[in-house]
CSV table of C-alpha atoms in Angstrom, one decimal:
chain,number,residue,atom,x,y,z
E,1,ALA,CA,9.5,6.8,12.6
E,2,GLN,CA,7.7,3.5,12.3
E,3,THR,CA,9.3,0.5,10.5
E,4,VAL,CA,7.8,-2.8,9.3
E,5,THR,CA,9.9,-5.8,8.7
E,6,GLN,CA,9.1,-9.0,6.8
E,7,SER,CA,11.9,-11.5,7.1
E,8,GLN,CA,10.6,-14.1,4.7
E,9,PRO,CA,11.2,-13.1,1.1
E,10,GLU,CA,9.5,-16.2,-0.2
E,11,MET,CA,7.2,-18.9,1.1
E,12,SER,CA,5.7,-22.0,-0.4
E,13,VAL,CA,2.6,-23.9,0.6
E,14,GLN,CA,0.7,-26.9,-0.9
E,15,GLU,CA,-2.9,-26.4,-1.9
E,16,ALA,CA,-5.3,-27.0,1.0
E,17,GLU,CA,-2.5,-26.6,3.6
E,18,THR,CA,-1.9,-23.8,6.1
E,19,VAL,CA,0.9,-21.2,5.9
E,20,THR,CA,1.9,-18.4,8.2
E,21,LEU,CA,3.6,-15.2,7.0
E,22,SER,CA,5.6,-13.2,9.6
E,23,CYS,CA,5.7,-9.4,10.2
E,24,THR,CA,7.3,-7.4,13.0
E,25,TYR,CA,7.1,-3.6,13.4
E,26,ASP,CA,8.5,-0.9,15.5
E,27,THR,CA,6.6,2.1,16.9
E,28,SER,CA,6.4,4.3,19.9
E,29,GLU,CA,2.6,4.8,19.4
E,30,SER,CA,0.0,3.0,21.4
E,31,ASP,CA,-2.9,3.5,18.9
E,32,TYR,CA,-2.4,2.2,15.4
E,33,TYR,CA,-3.6,-0.2,12.8
E,34,LEU,CA,-1.9,-3.1,11.1
E,35,PHE,CA,-2.8,-4.4,7.6
E,36,TRP,CA,-2.1,-7.3,5.4
E,37,TYR,CA,-2.3,-6.5,1.7
E,38,LYS,CA,-2.2,-8.9,-1.2
E,39,GLN,CA,-0.6,-7.9,-4.5
E,40,PRO,CA,-1.3,-10.4,-7.4
E,41,PRO,CA,0.4,-10.1,-10.8
E,42,SER,CA,-2.3,-7.6,-11.7
E,43,ARG,CA,-0.4,-5.2,-9.4
E,44,GLN,CA,-3.5,-3.9,-7.6
E,45,MET,CA,-3.1,-4.0,-3.8
E,46,ILE,CA,-6.0,-5.7,-2.2
E,47,LEU,CA,-6.8,-5.5,1.6
E,48,VAL,CA,-6.8,-8.9,3.1
E,49,ILE,CA,-7.3,-8.1,6.8
E,50,ARG,CA,-6.7,-5.3,9.3
E,51,GLN,CA,-6.2,-5.2,13.1
E,52,GLU,CA,-6.7,-2.3,15.4
E,53,ALA,CA,-4.0,-2.2,18.1
E,54,TYR,CA,-6.4,-1.5,21.0
E,55,LYS,CA,-8.4,-4.7,20.2
E,56,GLN,CA,-7.0,-7.7,21.9
E,57,GLN,CA,-9.0,-10.1,19.8
E,58,ASN,CA,-7.2,-11.3,16.7
E,59,ALA,CA,-9.0,-10.4,13.4
E,60,THR,CA,-10.3,-13.1,11.1
E,61,GLU,CA,-11.7,-12.9,7.6
E,62,ASN,CA,-12.8,-16.3,6.3
E,63,ARG,CA,-9.6,-18.3,5.7
E,64,PHE,CA,-7.4,-15.5,6.8
E,65,SER,CA,-6.5,-14.8,10.4
E,66,VAL,CA,-3.8,-12.9,12.3
E,67,ASN,CA,-1.8,-13.5,15.4
E,68,PHE,CA,-1.3,-10.0,16.9
E,69,GLN,CA,1.2,-9.8,19.7
E,70,LYS,CA,1.3,-6.2,20.8
E,71,ALA,CA,4.0,-6.5,23.4
E,72,ALA,CA,6.3,-8.4,21.0
E,73,LYS,CA,5.3,-6.1,18.1
E,74,SER,CA,4.5,-9.0,15.9
E,75,PHE,CA,1.7,-9.4,13.4
E,76,SER,CA,1.6,-12.7,11.5
E,77,LEU,CA,-0.9,-13.8,8.9
E,78,LYS,CA,-2.2,-17.3,8.8
E,79,ILE,CA,-3.8,-18.6,5.6
E,80,SER,CA,-5.8,-21.8,6.0
E,81,ASP,CA,-6.9,-24.2,3.3
E,82,SER,CA,-4.6,-22.4,0.8
E,83,GLN,CA,-5.9,-22.0,-2.8
E,84,LEU,CA,-4.1,-21.4,-6.0
E,85,GLY,CA,-5.6,-17.9,-6.1
E,86,ASP,CA,-3.7,-17.0,-2.9
E,87,ALA,CA,-0.4,-17.0,-4.8
E,88,ALA,CA,0.8,-13.3,-4.7
E,89,MET,CA,3.0,-10.9,-2.9
E,90,TYR,CA,1.8,-10.2,0.6
E,91,PHE,CA,2.7,-6.9,2.3
E,92,CYS,CA,2.4,-6.0,6.0
E,93,ALA,CA,1.6,-2.4,6.6
E,94,TYR,CA,1.3,0.1,9.5
E,95,GLY,CA,-1.0,3.0,9.7
E,96,SER,CA,-1.4,5.6,12.5
E,97,PRO,CA,-4.6,7.6,13.3
E,98,ASN,CA,-2.2,10.6,13.8
E,99,THR,CA,-1.4,10.6,10.1
E,100,GLY,CA,-4.6,9.4,8.6
E,101,THR,CA,-4.3,5.7,9.2
E,102,ALA,CA,-4.7,3.9,5.8
E,103,SER,CA,-4.1,7.1,3.9
E,104,LYS,CA,-0.4,7.0,4.9
E,105,LEU,CA,0.9,3.5,5.2
E,106,THR,CA,4.3,2.2,6.0
E,107,PHE,CA,4.9,-1.1,4.2
E,108,GLY,CA,7.3,-4.0,4.7
E,109,THR,CA,9.3,-5.5,1.8
E,110,GLY,CA,6.8,-8.2,1.1
E,111,THR,CA,6.7,-12.0,1.1
E,112,ARG,CA,6.1,-13.9,-2.2
E,113,LEU,CA,3.7,-16.8,-1.6
E,114,GLN,CA,3.8,-19.7,-4.0
E,115,VAL,CA,0.9,-22.2,-3.9
E,116,THR,CA,1.7,-25.7,-5.3
E,117,LEU,CA,-0.6,-28.6,-6.2
D,1,ASP,CA,-19.0,1.5,-8.7
D,2,ALA,CA,-15.7,2.2,-10.3
D,3,GLY,CA,-12.7,1.7,-8.1
D,4,VAL,CA,-9.5,3.7,-8.3
D,5,THR,CA,-8.3,4.2,-11.8
D,6,GLN,CA,-4.9,5.2,-13.0
D,7,SER,CA,-3.5,6.2,-16.3
D,8,PRO,CA,-1.5,5.4,-18.2
D,9,THR,CA,-0.8,1.8,-17.3
D,10,HIS,CA,2.7,1.9,-18.7
D,11,LEU,CA,5.0,4.5,-20.1
D,12,ILE,CA,8.6,4.9,-21.1
D,13,LYS,CA,10.5,8.2,-20.7
D,14,THR,CA,14.0,9.4,-21.3
D,15,ARG,CA,16.2,10.6,-18.5
D,16,GLY,CA,15.8,14.3,-17.9
D,17,GLN,CA,12.2,14.4,-19.1
D,18,GLN,CA,9.1,15.2,-17.2
D,19,VAL,CA,6.1,12.9,-16.6
D,20,THR,CA,2.5,13.3,-15.3
D,21,LEU,CA,0.6,10.4,-13.9
D,22,ARG,CA,-3.2,10.5,-13.3
D,23,CYS,CA,-5.5,9.0,-10.7
D,24,SER,CA,-9.2,9.0,-10.2
D,25,PRO,CA,-10.3,8.0,-6.7
D,26,LYS,CA,-13.0,5.5,-5.8
D,27,SER,CA,-16.4,7.1,-5.9
D,28,GLY,CA,-17.1,9.0,-2.7
D,29,HIS,CA,-13.5,9.3,-1.6
D,30,ASP,CA,-11.8,12.6,-1.1
D,31,THR,CA,-8.2,11.8,-0.1
D,32,VAL,CA,-5.6,10.6,-2.6
D,33,SER,CA,-2.2,9.2,-1.6
D,34,TRP,CA,0.7,8.3,-4.0
D,35,TYR,CA,3.3,5.6,-3.5
D,36,GLN,CA,6.4,4.5,-5.3
D,37,GLN,CA,7.1,0.8,-5.5
D,38,ALA,CA,10.6,-0.1,-6.8
D,39,LEU,CA,11.1,-3.6,-8.2
D,40,GLY,CA,11.1,-6.1,-5.4
D,41,GLN,CA,10.3,-3.6,-2.7
D,42,GLY,CA,7.3,-2.5,-0.8
D,43,PRO,CA,5.5,0.8,-1.7
D,44,GLN,CA,7.0,4.0,-0.3
D,45,PHE,CA,4.7,6.9,0.6
D,46,ILE,CA,5.3,10.0,-1.6
D,47,PHE,CA,2.5,12.4,-0.5
D,48,GLN,CA,-1.2,12.7,0.3
D,49,TYR,CA,-3.7,15.2,-1.0
D,50,TYR,CA,-6.9,16.3,0.6
D,51,GLU,CA,-9.0,19.4,-0.1
D,52,GLU,CA,-6.7,20.2,-3.1
D,53,GLU,CA,-3.7,20.6,-0.8
D,54,GLU,CA,-0.7,18.4,0.0
D,55,ARG,CA,-1.2,17.4,3.6
D,56,GLN,CA,1.7,15.0,4.2
D,57,ARG,CA,4.8,14.2,2.4
D,58,GLY,CA,7.3,11.3,2.5
D,59,ASN,CA,11.0,11.5,2.0
D,60,PHE,CA,11.0,12.4,-1.7
D,61,PRO,CA,12.7,15.3,-3.4
D,62,ASP,CA,11.0,18.4,-4.7
D,63,ARG,CA,11.1,16.9,-8.2
D,64,PHE,CA,8.0,15.0,-7.1
D,65,SER,CA,5.0,17.3,-7.0
D,66,GLY,CA,1.3,16.8,-7.3
D,67,HIS,CA,-2.1,18.3,-7.6
D,68,GLN,CA,-5.6,17.5,-6.6
D,69,PHE,CA,-8.6,18.8,-8.6
D,70,PRO,CA,-12.0,19.8,-7.3
D,71,ASN,CA,-13.4,16.5,-8.4
D,72,TYR,CA,-10.8,14.8,-6.1
D,73,SER,CA,-8.8,13.3,-9.0
D,74,SER,CA,-5.1,13.8,-8.7
D,75,GLU,CA,-1.9,14.1,-10.7
D,76,LEU,CA,1.7,13.1,-9.8
D,77,ASN,CA,4.4,15.0,-11.6
D,78,VAL,CA,8.0,14.1,-11.7
D,79,ASN,CA,10.6,16.5,-13.2
D,80,ALA,CA,14.1,15.8,-14.4
D,81,LEU,CA,13.6,12.1,-14.5
D,82,LEU,CA,16.4,9.8,-13.2
D,83,LEU,CA,17.0,6.2,-14.0
D,84,GLY,CA,16.2,5.5,-10.3
D,85,ASP,CA,12.7,6.9,-10.8
D,86,SER,CA,11.8,3.7,-12.7
D,87,ALA,CA,9.1,2.1,-10.6
D,88,LEU,CA,5.4,1.2,-10.2
D,89,TYR,CA,3.5,4.3,-9.0
D,90,LEU,CA,0.4,3.4,-7.0
D,91,CYS,CA,-2.5,5.7,-6.2
D,92,ALA,CA,-4.7,5.0,-3.2
D,93,SER,CA,-7.9,6.7,-2.2
D,94,SER,CA,-9.7,6.9,1.1
D,95,LEU,CA,-12.4,9.0,2.8
D,96,ALA,CA,-11.3,11.5,5.4
D,97,GLY,CA,-12.7,10.6,8.8
D,98,GLU,CA,-13.0,6.9,7.8
D,99,GLU,CA,-9.4,6.2,6.9
D,100,THR,CA,-9.2,2.6,8.1
D,101,GLU,CA,-9.2,1.3,4.6
D,102,ALA,CA,-7.5,2.6,1.4
D,103,PHE,CA,-8.3,1.3,-2.0
D,104,PHE,CA,-5.5,1.1,-4.6
D,105,GLY,CA,-5.3,1.4,-8.3
D,106,GLN,CA,-3.4,-1.0,-10.6
D,107,GLY,CA,-0.6,1.5,-10.8
D,108,THR,CA,1.5,3.0,-13.6
D,109,ARG,CA,4.7,1.3,-14.6
D,110,LEU,CA,7.2,4.0,-15.4
D,111,THR,CA,10.4,3.1,-17.1
D,112,VAL,CA,13.2,5.7,-17.5
D,113,VAL,CA,15.8,5.0,-20.1
């Protein structure tokens, strides 16, 4: 079974600064996807960024980028130029094409990100 | 384009009762997955429905059951409620064959007293 670990329960960043959220995972599969989801107080999970394991290039989406280290099974999220609206819970998640990828996700326990002025 | 909608948003039930939660998937999606998110935890996969059948199931007891209708909407039923069933229940939808993104609803907050 796959596991996802987020070792930072809470992080804080000043507005306009950069913060990195950590995630490690364990799997015996070679083909999989990794995701970062944001959950604001509205409770709705919003996809931030996703990475396909067979792609060596790190995914980027505007201010959000990942550092994907397949051998180390590490998948960190970097948020640049942090904004007040980035404050939320962030979840790292794993999906396998063998089980429908994003239709069956394994989530970590989350990191609460605070953004201060 | 309506996203994933869930109802109700909140409800309170008494231990031992039964509850039904509802989910309408994003337009064009045919697969619905249900998750339980306990307070301070990440979501846990309950089960997935496709073509009106349960296709995959997580580590949840038989008290948790579901249904998918021909219009792809879905229900989650929980029987004999326990205090530990108190959680946020999230529904996610995706399209079979293009499952690299799932869209989530805002969830139903269930409190069992």
